[in-house]
CSV table of C-alpha atoms and ligand atoms in Angstrom, one decimal:
chain,number,residue,atom,x,y,z
A,157,MET,CA,-111.6,-135.4,10.1
A,158,GLU,CA,-113.5,-138.6,9.8
A,159,PHE,CA,-113.4,-139.2,13.6
A,160,LEU,CA,-114.3,-135.6,14.7
A,161,ALA,CA,-118.1,-136.1,15.2
A,162,GLY,CA,-117.6,-139.3,17.2
A,163,SER,CA,-114.9,-137.8,19.4
A,164,LEU,CA,-117.0,-134.7,20.2
A,165,LEU,CA,-120.0,-136.9,21.0
A,166,GLU,CA,-117.9,-139.0,23.3
A,167,LEU,CA,-116.5,-135.9,25.0
A,168,ILE,CA,-120.0,-134.6,25.7
A,169,THR,CA,-121.3,-138.0,26.9
A,170,GLN,CA,-118.4,-138.6,29.2
A,171,THR,CA,-118.6,-135.1,30.6
A,172,SER,CA,-122.3,-135.4,31.4
A,173,THR,CA,-122.1,-138.9,32.9
A,174,ASN,CA,-118.7,-139.6,34.4
A,175,LEU,CA,-117.2,-137.2,36.9
A,176,PRO,CA,-113.4,-136.7,36.6
A,177,PRO,CA,-111.1,-138.3,39.2
A,178,ASP,CA,-110.1,-135.0,40.9
A,179,VAL,CA,-113.7,-134.3,41.7
A,180,ARG,CA,-114.4,-137.8,42.8
A,181,ALA,CA,-111.4,-137.6,45.1
A,182,VAL,CA,-112.6,-134.4,46.9
A,183,MET,CA,-116.2,-135.7,47.1
A,184,SER,CA,-114.9,-138.9,48.7
A,185,ILE,CA,-112.9,-136.9,51.3
A,186,ALA,CA,-116.0,-134.8,52.0
A,187,ALA,CA,-118.1,-137.9,52.6
A,188,GLU,CA,-115.4,-139.4,54.8
A,189,THR,CA,-115.0,-136.4,57.0
A,190,GLU,CA,-118.7,-135.6,57.5
A,191,THR,CA,-120.2,-136.5,60.8
A,192,PRO,CA,-122.0,-139.8,60.3
A,193,ASP,CA,-125.8,-140.1,60.4
A,194,THR,CA,-126.3,-136.4,59.9
A,195,GLN,CA,-128.5,-135.0,57.1
A,196,SER,CA,-125.4,-133.8,55.3
A,197,SER,CA,-123.8,-137.2,55.5
A,198,GLN,CA,-127.1,-138.8,54.2
A,199,ALA,CA,-127.0,-136.3,51.3
A,200,LEU,CA,-123.4,-137.1,50.5
A,201,ASN,CA,-124.2,-140.9,50.5
A,202,ILE,CA,-126.9,-140.3,48.0
A,203,ILE,CA,-124.5,-138.1,45.9
A,204,LEU,CA,-121.9,-140.9,45.9
A,205,SER,CA,-124.4,-143.5,44.9
A,206,ASN,CA,-125.6,-141.2,42.2
A,207,ILE,CA,-122.1,-140.7,40.8
A,208,ASP,CA,-121.8,-144.5,40.4
A,209,MET,CA,-125.2,-144.9,38.9
A,210,ALA,CA,-124.5,-142.2,36.3
A,211,GLN,CA,-121.3,-143.8,35.2
A,212,GLU,CA,-122.7,-147.4,35.1
A,213,ASP,CA,-125.7,-146.4,33.0
A,214,GLU,CA,-124.0,-143.6,31.1
A,215,GLY,CA,-126.9,-141.3,32.2
A,216,PRO,CA,-126.6,-137.6,33.1
A,217,ILE,CA,-125.1,-137.1,36.6
A,218,CYS,CA,-127.5,-134.2,37.0
A,219,GLN,CA,-130.7,-133.6,35.0
A,220,ASP,CA,-129.5,-130.0,34.5
A,221,THR,CA,-126.7,-130.5,32.0
A,222,GLY,CA,-126.2,-126.7,32.0
A,223,MET,CA,-124.9,-124.4,29.4
A,224,PRO,CA,-122.5,-126.5,27.3
A,225,THR,CA,-119.4,-124.3,27.2
A,226,PHE,CA,-116.5,-125.3,25.0
A,227,VAL,CA,-113.0,-123.9,24.9
A,228,VAL,CA,-111.1,-124.9,21.8
A,229,HIS,CA,-107.5,-124.4,20.9
A,230,THR,CA,-106.5,-125.1,17.3
A,231,PRO,CA,-103.2,-125.2,15.4
A,232,VAL,CA,-102.8,-122.4,12.9
A,233,GLY,CA,-104.5,-123.3,9.6
A,234,VAL,CA,-107.2,-125.5,11.1
A,235,ASN,CA,-110.7,-124.6,9.9
A,236,GLN,CA,-112.5,-123.4,13.0
A,237,LEU,CA,-115.8,-123.0,11.2
A,238,ARG,CA,-115.8,-126.7,10.5
A,239,ILE,CA,-115.1,-127.5,14.2
A,240,LYS,CA,-117.9,-125.2,15.3
A,241,LYS,CA,-120.4,-126.9,13.0
A,242,ALA,CA,-119.2,-130.3,14.3
A,243,ILE,CA,-119.6,-129.2,17.9
A,244,GLN,CA,-123.1,-128.0,17.2
A,245,GLU,CA,-124.1,-131.3,15.5
A,246,ALA,CA,-122.6,-133.3,18.4
A,247,VAL,CA,-124.5,-131.2,20.9
A,248,ALA,CA,-127.8,-131.8,19.0
A,249,GLU,CA,-127.0,-135.6,18.8
A,250,ALA,CA,-126.1,-135.8,22.5
A,251,THR,CA,-129.4,-134.1,23.3
A,252,ARG,CA,-131.3,-136.6,21.1
A,253,LEU,CA,-129.7,-139.5,22.9
A,254,GLY,CA,-130.6,-138.0,26.4
A,255,LYS,CA,-127.0,-137.3,27.4
A,256,LEU,CA,-127.9,-133.6,27.5
A,257,ARG,CA,-131.3,-132.0,28.6
A,258,PRO,CA,-132.7,-129.6,26.0
A,259,ASN,CA,-131.7,-126.4,27.7
A,260,SER,CA,-131.7,-123.7,25.1
A,261,VAL,CA,-134.7,-121.4,25.4
A,262,ASP,CA,-135.5,-118.3,23.3
A,263,SER,CA,-135.3,-115.5,25.8
A,264,LEU,CA,-138.0,-113.5,24.1
A,265,THR,CA,-140.6,-116.2,23.4
A,266,GLY,CA,-139.7,-118.8,26.0
A,267,VAL,CA,-139.6,-121.5,23.3
A,268,ASN,CA,-137.2,-124.3,23.9
A,269,SER,CA,-135.3,-125.2,20.7
A,270,GLY,CA,-135.4,-128.9,21.8
A,271,ASN,CA,-131.8,-129.6,20.7
A,272,ASN,CA,-129.6,-127.3,22.8
A,273,LEU,CA,-128.9,-125.1,19.7
A,274,GLY,CA,-129.9,-121.5,19.5
A,275,THR,CA,-128.5,-118.0,19.5
A,276,GLU,CA,-125.2,-118.2,21.4
A,277,THR,CA,-125.8,-121.8,22.6
A,278,PRO,CA,-123.7,-123.7,23.0
A,279,VAL,CA,-121.0,-121.2,24.1
A,280,LEU,CA,-117.9,-121.5,22.1
A,281,HIS,CA,-114.5,-120.0,22.7
A,282,PHE,CA,-111.8,-120.5,20.0
A,283,GLU,CA,-108.1,-119.7,20.2
A,284,GLN,CA,-105.2,-120.6,18.1
A,285,TRP,CA,-102.0,-122.0,19.5
A,286,GLU,CA,-98.6,-123.3,18.3
A,287,ASP,CA,-99.3,-126.9,19.2
A,288,ASP,CA,-100.0,-129.5,16.4
A,289,GLU,CA,-103.1,-130.9,18.0
A,290,ILE,CA,-106.6,-129.6,18.7
A,291,GLU,CA,-107.7,-129.3,22.3
A,292,VAL,CA,-111.4,-129.2,23.2
A,293,LYS,CA,-112.4,-128.6,26.8
A,294,LEU,CA,-116.0,-128.7,28.0
A,295,ILE,CA,-117.8,-127.6,31.1
A,296,LEU,CA,-121.4,-128.3,31.9
A,297,LYS,CA,-122.4,-125.9,34.6
A,298,GLY,CA,-126.1,-126.0,35.6
A,299,GLY,CA,-128.5,-123.1,36.3
A,300,GLY,CA,-128.7,-123.7,40.1
A,301,CYS,CA,-125.1,-122.9,40.7
A,302,GLU,CA,-124.8,-120.4,37.8
A,303,ASN,CA,-127.5,-118.4,39.6
A,304,LYS,CA,-125.3,-118.2,42.7
A,305,ASN,CA,-122.4,-116.6,40.8
A,306,ILE,CA,-121.7,-113.2,42.3
A,307,GLN,CA,-119.7,-110.2,41.5
A,308,TYR,CA,-118.4,-107.6,44.0
A,309,SER,CA,-117.2,-104.1,43.2
A,310,LEU,CA,-114.7,-103.1,45.9
A,311,PRO,CA,-114.9,-101.3,48.2
A,312,CYS,CA,-118.2,-102.5,49.5
A,313,GLU,CA,-120.1,-103.5,52.6
A,314,LEU,CA,-120.8,-107.2,53.0
A,315,ASP,CA,-123.4,-108.9,55.3
A,316,HIS,CA,-121.6,-110.2,58.3
A,317,MET,CA,-118.2,-109.2,57.0
A,318,GLY,CA,-118.2,-105.4,57.2
A,319,ARG,CA,-116.2,-103.4,54.7
A,320,ALA,CA,-114.3,-105.1,52.0
A,321,ASP,CA,-111.4,-102.9,50.8
A,322,ARG,CA,-109.4,-103.0,47.6
A,323,THR,CA,-106.9,-105.4,49.2
A,324,LEU,CA,-106.3,-109.1,49.4
A,325,GLU,CA,-108.1,-109.0,52.7
A,326,GLY,CA,-111.1,-107.5,50.8
A,327,VAL,CA,-110.8,-110.3,48.3
A,328,ARG,CA,-110.8,-112.9,51.1
A,329,LYS,CA,-113.9,-111.4,52.6
A,330,SER,CA,-115.7,-111.3,49.3
A,331,ILE,CA,-115.0,-115.0,48.5
A,332,LEU,CA,-116.1,-116.2,51.9
A,333,HIS,CA,-119.2,-114.1,51.5
A,334,ALA,CA,-119.8,-115.7,48.1
A,335,VAL,CA,-119.6,-119.2,49.6
A,336,TRP,CA,-122.0,-118.2,52.4
A,337,GLN,CA,-124.6,-116.6,50.2
A,338,ALA,CA,-124.9,-119.7,48.0
A,339,GLN,CA,-126.0,-121.8,51.1
A,340,GLY,CA,-127.5,-125.0,49.6
A,341,GLN,CA,-129.0,-123.4,46.6
A,342,GLY,CA,-126.0,-124.1,44.4
A,343,CYS,CA,-125.8,-127.7,45.5
A,344,ALA,CA,-123.0,-127.5,48.0
A,345,PRO,CA,-120.3,-128.6,48.6
A,346,GLY,CA,-119.2,-126.4,45.8
A,347,VAL,CA,-116.1,-125.1,44.1
A,348,VAL,CA,-115.4,-121.4,43.5
A,349,GLY,CA,-113.6,-120.0,40.4
A,350,VAL,CA,-112.6,-116.4,41.1
A,351,CYS,CA,-111.2,-113.6,39.1
A,352,ILE,CA,-109.7,-110.6,40.8
A,353,GLY,CA,-109.8,-107.6,38.5
A,354,SER,CA,-110.7,-107.3,34.8
A,355,ASP,CA,-114.0,-105.7,33.8
A,356,ARG,CA,-117.5,-106.9,34.7
A,357,ALA,CA,-118.0,-109.1,31.6
A,358,HIS,CA,-114.6,-110.6,31.2
A,359,GLY,CA,-114.1,-111.0,34.9
A,360,TYR,CA,-117.0,-113.6,35.0
A,361,GLU,CA,-115.5,-115.3,32.0
A,362,LEU,CA,-112.1,-115.5,33.7
A,363,ALA,CA,-113.7,-116.7,36.9
A,364,LYS,CA,-115.2,-119.6,35.0
A,365,GLU,CA,-111.9,-120.3,33.3
A,366,GLN,CA,-110.4,-121.0,36.7
A,367,LEU,CA,-112.8,-124.0,36.9
A,368,PHE,CA,-110.8,-125.6,34.1
A,369,ARG,CA,-107.9,-126.0,36.6
A,370,THR,CA,-107.6,-129.4,38.4
A,371,LEU,CA,-108.6,-129.4,42.0
A,372,ASP,CA,-105.2,-130.6,43.2
A,373,ASP,CA,-103.0,-128.1,41.4
A,374,VAL,CA,-101.2,-125.4,43.2
A,375,ASN,CA,-101.5,-121.8,42.1
A,376,PRO,CA,-98.2,-120.6,40.6
A,377,ASP,CA,-98.6,-117.3,42.3
A,378,PRO,CA,-97.7,-117.9,46.0
A,379,ARG,CA,-99.9,-115.0,47.2
A,380,LEU,CA,-102.9,-116.6,45.5
A,381,ALA,CA,-101.9,-120.1,46.5
A,382,LYS,CA,-101.9,-118.9,50.1
A,383,LEU,CA,-105.3,-117.2,49.7
A,384,GLU,CA,-106.8,-120.4,48.1
A,385,ALA,CA,-105.6,-122.5,51.1
A,386,GLU,CA,-106.9,-120.0,53.6
A,387,ILE,CA,-110.3,-119.8,51.9
A,388,MET,CA,-110.6,-123.6,51.8
A,389,GLU,CA,-109.9,-123.8,55.5
A,390,GLU,CA,-112.2,-120.9,56.6
A,391,ALA,CA,-115.1,-121.7,54.2
A,392,ASN,CA,-115.2,-125.2,55.7
A,393,LYS,CA,-115.7,-123.7,59.2
A,394,LEU,CA,-118.9,-122.0,58.0
A,395,GLY,CA,-121.0,-125.0,58.5
A,396,VAL,CA,-123.2,-124.7,55.4
A,397,GLY,CA,-122.7,-128.4,54.6
A,398,ALA,CA,-123.9,-130.6,51.8
A,399,MET,CA,-127.1,-129.2,50.3
A,400,GLY,CA,-127.1,-126.5,53.0
A,401,PHE,CA,-128.2,-128.9,55.6
A,402,GLY,CA,-125.5,-127.8,58.0
A,403,GLY,CA,-122.2,-129.8,58.1
A,404,LYS,CA,-118.5,-129.8,57.6
A,405,ALA,CA,-118.2,-129.9,53.8
A,406,SER,CA,-119.1,-126.5,52.3
A,407,LEU,CA,-116.4,-126.0,49.7
A,408,VAL,CA,-114.3,-128.6,47.9
A,409,GLY,CA,-112.2,-126.3,45.7
A,410,CYS,CA,-111.1,-122.7,45.4
A,411,LYS,CA,-109.2,-121.5,42.3
A,412,ILE,CA,-108.3,-117.8,42.0
A,413,GLY,CA,-106.8,-115.9,39.1
A,414,ALA,CA,-106.0,-112.2,38.7
A,415,ALA,CA,-106.2,-109.9,35.7
A,416,ASN,CA,-105.3,-106.3,35.3
A,417,ARG,CA,-108.1,-103.8,35.9
A,418,LEU,CA,-109.0,-100.2,35.3
A,419,PRO,CA,-107.8,-97.8,38.0
A,420,ALA,CA,-111.5,-97.0,38.8
A,421,SER,CA,-112.7,-100.6,39.0
A,422,PHE,CA,-112.0,-103.4,41.3
A,423,PHE,CA,-114.2,-106.4,40.6
A,424,ILE,CA,-114.2,-109.8,42.3
A,425,SER,CA,-116.1,-112.2,40.1
A,426,VAL,CA,-117.0,-115.5,41.5
A,427,ALA,CA,-118.2,-118.5,39.5
A,428,TYR,CA,-119.9,-120.9,41.9
A,429,GLU,CA,-119.8,-124.5,40.8
A,430,CYS,CA,-121.9,-127.3,42.4
A,431,TRP,CA,-120.5,-130.6,43.4
A,432,ALA,CA,-121.6,-132.0,40.0
A,433,TYR,CA,-118.5,-130.5,38.6
A,434,ARG,CA,-118.6,-131.8,35.1
A,435,ARG,CA,-115.7,-130.8,33.0
A,436,LEU,CA,-113.4,-132.8,30.8
A,437,GLY,CA,-111.3,-132.3,27.7
A,438,VAL,CA,-109.7,-134.1,24.9
A,439,ARG,CA,-106.7,-133.7,22.6
A,440,LEU,CA,-107.5,-134.5,19.0
A,441,ASP,CA,-105.4,-135.4,16.0
A,442,ALA,CA,-105.7,-132.4,13.8
A,443,ALA,CA,-105.9,-134.4,10.6
A,444,THR,CA,-108.4,-137.1,11.6
A,445,GLY,CA,-110.2,-135.7,14.7
A,446,ALA,CA,-109.5,-138.9,16.6
A,447,ILE,CA,-108.9,-138.6,20.4
A,448,THR,CA,-105.2,-138.9,21.3
A,449,LYS,CA,-105.6,-138.1,25.0
A,450,TRP,CA,-108.2,-137.4,27.6
A,451,LEU,CA,-107.6,-134.4,29.9
A,452,TYR,CA,-108.3,-134.5,33.7
A,453,ARG,CA,-108.1,-138.3,33.5
A,454,ASP,CA,-105.4,-140.8,34.4
A,455,PRO,CA,-105.7,-143.7,31.9
A,456,SER,CA,-103.8,-146.0,34.2
A,457,ARG,CA,-106.3,-145.5,37.0
A,458,PRO,CA,-109.6,-147.4,36.7
A,459,VAL,CA,-112.8,-145.5,37.6
A,460,GLU,CA,-113.3,-146.0,41.3
A,461,ARG,CA,-116.6,-146.9,42.9
A,462,MET,CA,-117.8,-144.0,45.1
A,463,ALA,CA,-120.6,-145.4,47.3
A,464,ARG,CA,-119.6,-147.0,50.5
A,465,GLY,CA,-121.5,-150.3,51.1
A,466,ALA,CA,-125.0,-150.0,49.9
A,467,GLY,CA,-124.8,-146.2,49.6
A,468,PHE,CA,-127.8,-144.5,51.2
A,469,LYS,CA,-129.1,-146.8,53.9
A,470,LEU,CA,-132.7,-146.8,55.2
A,471,THR,CA,-132.9,-146.9,59.0
A,472,GLY,CA,-136.6,-147.9,59.3
A,473,ARG,CA,-137.3,-144.5,61.0
A,474,GLU,CA,-138.4,-142.9,57.7
A,475,VAL,CA,-141.9,-141.7,57.4
A,476,VAL,CA,-143.7,-143.3,54.4
A,477,LEU,CA,-146.0,-140.9,52.5
A,478,THR,CA,-148.5,-141.9,49.9
A,479,PRO,CA,-150.2,-139.0,48.1
A,480,PRO,CA,-152.7,-137.5,48.2
A,481,LEU,CA,-151.7,-136.3,51.6
A,482,THR,CA,-154.0,-135.0,54.4
A,483,ASP,CA,-153.6,-132.0,56.6
A,484,ALA,CA,-153.0,-134.3,59.6
A,485,GLN,CA,-150.3,-136.2,57.8
A,486,VAL,CA,-148.3,-133.2,56.9
A,487,ARG,CA,-148.8,-131.5,60.3
A,488,ALA,CA,-147.3,-134.6,62.0
A,489,LEU,CA,-144.0,-134.0,60.1
A,490,LYS,CA,-141.2,-131.9,61.5
A,491,VAL,CA,-138.0,-130.5,60.3
A,492,GLY,CA,-135.3,-133.3,60.2
A,493,ASP,CA,-137.7,-136.1,59.4
A,494,VAL,CA,-136.7,-138.3,56.5
A,495,VAL,CA,-139.6,-139.3,54.3
A,496,LEU,CA,-140.1,-141.9,51.6
A,497,ILE,CA,-142.7,-141.2,49.0
A,498,ASN,CA,-144.6,-144.0,47.4
A,499,GLY,CA,-147.1,-142.9,44.8
A,500,GLU,CA,-147.8,-140.1,42.4
A,501,LEU,CA,-146.0,-136.8,42.0
A,502,PHE,CA,-146.4,-133.9,39.6
A,503,THR,CA,-143.4,-132.0,38.4
A,504,GLY,CA,-143.6,-128.2,38.0
A,505,ARG,CA,-141.0,-125.5,37.8
A,506,ASP,CA,-140.8,-121.9,36.5
A,507,GLU,CA,-143.3,-122.1,33.6
A,508,VAL,CA,-145.8,-124.3,35.5
A,509,HIS,CA,-145.8,-121.9,38.4
A,510,THR,CA,-146.4,-118.8,36.3
A,511,TYR,CA,-149.1,-120.7,34.4
A,512,LEU,CA,-150.9,-121.8,37.6
A,513,MET,CA,-151.0,-118.2,38.8
A,514,LYS,CA,-153.2,-117.2,35.9
A,515,ASN,CA,-154.9,-120.4,34.7
A,516,PRO,CA,-156.7,-123.4,36.2
A,517,ALA,CA,-154.5,-126.4,37.0
A,518,PRO,CA,-154.7,-129.1,34.3
A,519,VAL,CA,-154.8,-131.7,37.0
A,520,ASP,CA,-156.3,-132.0,40.5
A,521,LEU,CA,-153.7,-130.9,42.9
A,522,ARG,CA,-155.6,-131.4,46.2
A,523,GLY,CA,-153.3,-133.2,48.6
A,524,ALA,CA,-150.7,-133.5,45.8
A,525,VAL,CA,-146.9,-133.4,45.9
A,526,LEU,CA,-145.4,-130.9,43.6
A,527,TYR,CA,-141.8,-131.7,42.5
A,528,HIS,CA,-139.6,-128.8,41.4
A,529,CYS,CA,-137.9,-130.8,38.7
A,530,GLY,CA,-137.1,-130.4,35.0
A,531,PRO,CA,-136.3,-134.0,34.0
A,532,VAL,CA,-134.5,-135.5,31.1
A,533,MET,CA,-137.1,-137.6,29.3
A,534,LEU,CA,-136.8,-139.7,26.1
A,535,LYS,CA,-139.7,-140.8,24.0
A,536,GLN,CA,-139.2,-144.4,23.0
A,537,GLY,CA,-142.1,-145.4,20.7
A,538,ASP,CA,-145.1,-143.9,22.3
A,539,ARG,CA,-143.8,-144.2,25.8
A,540,TRP,CA,-141.7,-141.7,27.8
A,541,SER,CA,-138.8,-142.9,29.9
A,542,VAL,CA,-137.0,-140.9,32.6
A,543,LYS,CA,-133.3,-140.5,32.0
A,544,ALA,CA,-132.5,-138.0,34.9
A,545,ALA,CA,-134.8,-136.5,37.5
A,546,GLY,CA,-133.2,-134.6,40.4
A,547,PRO,CA,-134.7,-131.5,42.0
A,548,THR,CA,-134.2,-127.9,40.8
A,549,THR,CA,-133.6,-124.8,42.9
A,550,SER,CA,-136.9,-124.0,44.6
A,551,MET,CA,-136.2,-120.4,45.5
A,552,ARG,CA,-137.1,-119.3,42.0
A,553,GLU,CA,-140.7,-120.2,42.8
A,554,GLU,CA,-140.8,-118.1,46.0
A,555,PRO,CA,-143.0,-115.4,44.4
A,556,TYR,CA,-145.6,-117.9,43.5
A,557,GLN,CA,-145.4,-120.9,45.8
A,558,GLY,CA,-147.5,-119.7,48.7
A,559,GLU,CA,-150.4,-118.7,46.5
A,560,ILE,CA,-150.3,-122.0,44.6
A,561,ILE,CA,-150.3,-124.0,47.8
A,562,ARG,CA,-153.3,-122.1,49.1
A,563,LYS,CA,-155.2,-122.0,45.8
A,564,TYR,CA,-154.9,-125.6,44.8
A,565,GLY,CA,-154.4,-127.5,48.1
A,566,VAL,CA,-150.9,-128.7,47.4
A,567,ARG,CA,-149.7,-130.5,50.6
A,568,ALA,CA,-146.0,-131.0,49.8
A,569,VAL,CA,-143.4,-129.3,47.7
A,570,ILE,CA,-140.2,-131.1,46.8
A,571,GLY,CA,-137.1,-129.2,45.6
A,572,LYS,CA,-133.7,-128.2,46.8
A,573,GLY,CA,-132.1,-125.2,48.5
A,574,GLY,CA,-135.2,-124.3,50.5
A,575,MET,CA,-137.7,-121.5,50.2
A,576,GLY,CA,-138.3,-118.2,51.9
A,577,LYS,CA,-140.7,-116.5,54.4
A,578,LYS,CA,-143.7,-116.3,52.1
A,579,THR,CA,-143.7,-120.0,51.4
A,580,LEU,CA,-143.0,-120.8,55.1
A,581,ALA,CA,-146.1,-118.8,56.1
A,582,ALA,CA,-148.2,-120.6,53.5
A,583,LEU,CA,-147.0,-124.0,54.7
A,584,LYS,CA,-148.2,-123.1,58.2
A,585,GLU,CA,-151.5,-121.6,57.2
A,586,ALA,CA,-152.6,-124.2,54.6
A,587,GLY,CA,-150.9,-127.3,56.1
A,588,ALA,CA,-148.1,-128.3,53.8
A,589,VAL,CA,-144.4,-129.1,54.0
A,590,TYR,CA,-141.3,-128.5,52.0
A,591,LEU,CA,-139.2,-131.6,51.3
A,592,ASN,CA,-135.5,-131.2,50.3
A,593,ALA,CA,-134.4,-133.8,47.8
A,594,ILE,CA,-130.7,-134.1,47.1
A,595,GLY,CA,-129.6,-131.7,44.4
A,596,GLY,CA,-127.9,-133.3,41.4
A,597,ALA,CA,-128.9,-136.8,42.4
A,598,ALA,CA,-130.6,-137.2,39.1
A,599,GLN,CA,-129.8,-140.9,38.5
A,600,TYR,CA,-130.7,-141.8,42.0
A,601,TYR,CA,-134.2,-140.2,41.7
A,602,ALA,CA,-134.7,-141.4,38.1
A,603,ARG,CA,-134.5,-145.0,39.5
A,604,THR,CA,-137.3,-144.2,41.9
A,605,VAL,CA,-139.7,-143.5,39.0
A,606,GLU,CA,-141.8,-146.6,38.4
A,607,LYS,CA,-143.9,-145.1,35.6
A,608,VAL,CA,-144.5,-142.0,33.6
A,609,LEU,CA,-148.3,-141.6,33.9
A,610,GLY,CA,-148.7,-138.6,31.7
A,611,VAL,CA,-147.7,-135.1,30.8
A,612,GLU,CA,-149.4,-131.7,30.7
A,613,LEU,CA,-148.4,-128.3,29.4
A,614,MET,CA,-145.9,-129.8,26.9
A,615,GLN,CA,-146.0,-126.5,25.1
A,616,PHE,CA,-143.3,-125.3,27.6
A,617,GLY,CA,-140.8,-128.0,26.4
A,618,VAL,CA,-139.6,-131.1,28.2
A,619,PRO,CA,-137.9,-129.6,31.3
A,620,GLU,CA,-140.8,-127.2,32.0
A,621,ALA,CA,-143.7,-129.4,31.3
A,622,MET,CA,-145.8,-130.9,34.1
A,623,TRP,CA,-144.9,-134.6,34.3
A,624,HIS,CA,-147.1,-137.0,36.1
A,625,ILE,CA,-145.0,-139.8,37.6
A,626,ARG,CA,-145.3,-142.7,40.0
A,627,VAL,CA,-142.4,-143.2,42.4
A,628,LYS,CA,-141.3,-145.7,44.9
A,629,ASN,CA,-139.0,-145.0,47.9
A,630,PHE,CA,-138.3,-141.4,46.8
A,631,ALA,CA,-136.2,-140.1,49.8
A,632,ALA,CA,-136.3,-136.5,50.9
A,633,ILE,CA,-135.8,-134.6,54.1
A,634,VAL,CA,-138.4,-132.3,55.7
A,635,THR,CA,-136.5,-128.9,55.9
A,636,MET,CA,-139.6,-126.6,56.3
A,637,ASP,CA,-142.6,-127.8,58.2
A,638,ALA,CA,-146.1,-126.7,58.9
A,639,HIS,CA,-145.2,-125.3,62.3
A,640,GLY,CA,-143.1,-122.4,61.0
A,641,ASN,CA,-139.7,-124.1,61.3
A,642,SER,CA,-137.1,-123.8,58.5
A,643,LEU,CA,-133.8,-125.6,58.6
A,644,HIS,CA,-132.6,-123.2,55.8
A,645,ALA,CA,-133.3,-120.1,57.9
A,646,ASP,CA,-131.6,-121.7,60.9
A,647,VAL,CA,-128.5,-122.7,58.9
A,648,GLU,CA,-128.3,-119.3,57.2
A,649,LYS,CA,-128.5,-117.6,60.6
A,650,VAL,CA,-125.9,-119.8,62.3
A,651,THR,CA,-123.5,-119.7,59.4
A,652,GLY,CA,-123.9,-115.9,59.2
A,653,GLU,CA,-122.7,-115.7,62.8
A,654,VAL,CA,-119.7,-117.9,62.0
A,655,LEU,CA,-118.9,-115.6,59.0
A,656,GLU,CA,-118.8,-112.7,61.4
A,657,THR,CA,-116.1,-114.4,63.5
A,658,LEU,CA,-114.0,-114.7,60.3
A,659,GLN,CA,-113.5,-111.0,60.1
A,660,LYS,CA,-110.0,-109.9,60.7
A,661,VAL,CA,-109.6,-106.6,62.5
B,149,SF4,S1,-126.1,-130.4,41.0
B,149,SF4,FE1,-127.5,-128.8,41.5
B,149,SF4,S2,-126.6,-126.8,40.9
B,149,SF4,FE2,-125.5,-128.5,39.9
B,149,SF4,S3,-126.5,-128.6,37.9
B,149,SF4,FE3,-127.5,-130.1,39.2
B,149,SF4,S4,-129.3,-129.1,40.1
B,149,SF4,FE4,-127.9,-127.5,39.2
């Protein structure tokens, strides 16, 4: 098995940095069909540029490289323990090289292992088969979309959809509800993998397994094929749009499977996957571990460039912000404005927010811009360099954000997916704005970083530390302003009304 280590490292690297052709194809269609010059089309343009940048530089498409989940099939007689060890070593090596972000955190102590290894990480599923070769499939599904997974126990009452019975109609309602509830927080446009039936735990596993299908396949069960097509059409009438900005592309894939269930249970498990749908696979020679074939790829088809023209185009109408910001500057902004930030930002996510609630800030945050971001950073000599730096889901900080804005004088928060009523009230009261960056555009934003100026709270690990960076032309959209307006609340309301029209009597 002299080639096994190299093959696995290549699989991880390619999965993290080079989107498969079926995902590229649907994202291309999404960008083509979106109404030009809308916020959603701007978001899609940045996403397309980001896909190109990741592939060109072999950098992570998104900074959240997720929970590495491997599904391995081996011929009878192959030593699975050896493959398990090789996968773990490849994961640690890919992390060291900055292809994966260190994402494995001890759930009791909060300590990050630093190499993506730990209890039950990476996730490994082994099966034997009659084939002569080894097959290894990998999916990297990030936390933002993982948090939007949802499970329904039918019958149940759904917001805007009424009662969902134990019928295919009840399944249809549940899946549409799942797409709606994700809004932009799972980095729409998304893909849903669905399992009808099974038990709670295995149902989620089977839902995720659906994400290993190709987006252009047709379900062999005609009833499910029909349902998949129906969901695709109806979900794209909702108007959630890219990043939840409102628009045509809400869902780019729907894959449904069914499993037997207990008479008493009827679960619908939905695995919500973001646009950064990173899954690939390889077939390996069982004797040498060499790659014999890539899955999800067509070797005869070169990797196509995604961005049209120059990608995201500046119009000259953007508002340039240079922190520290003043009350007057942020109150002049309104929902829909595109801003370009030139200057210093501080990153801060879950650990930083809980820390700031109880402890003094390690830096002066008056007028500052706080970026919800857990970057991929590599130390080269004594200098840090940014390998990926897109926004994380802001809603997790909702319990803390308002107080932190008031207490420290933060003037702008950058993240994705929007925030809730408590934060909106604080923005108005204290004079601050919420800026939505484009989720998953980790390479695009990494290129805006001119310099890493320092780091605080490193005890929380690389993604959770407070990084001090200087950026140039960092583009984001004002989606919550200091006048009580929230694009997220508006889109949720309007799309909820559309959802109601999709009820069938
Ligand atoms: S694209 Fe969004 S949801 Fe997907 S992994 Fe990245 S940040 Fe998370």
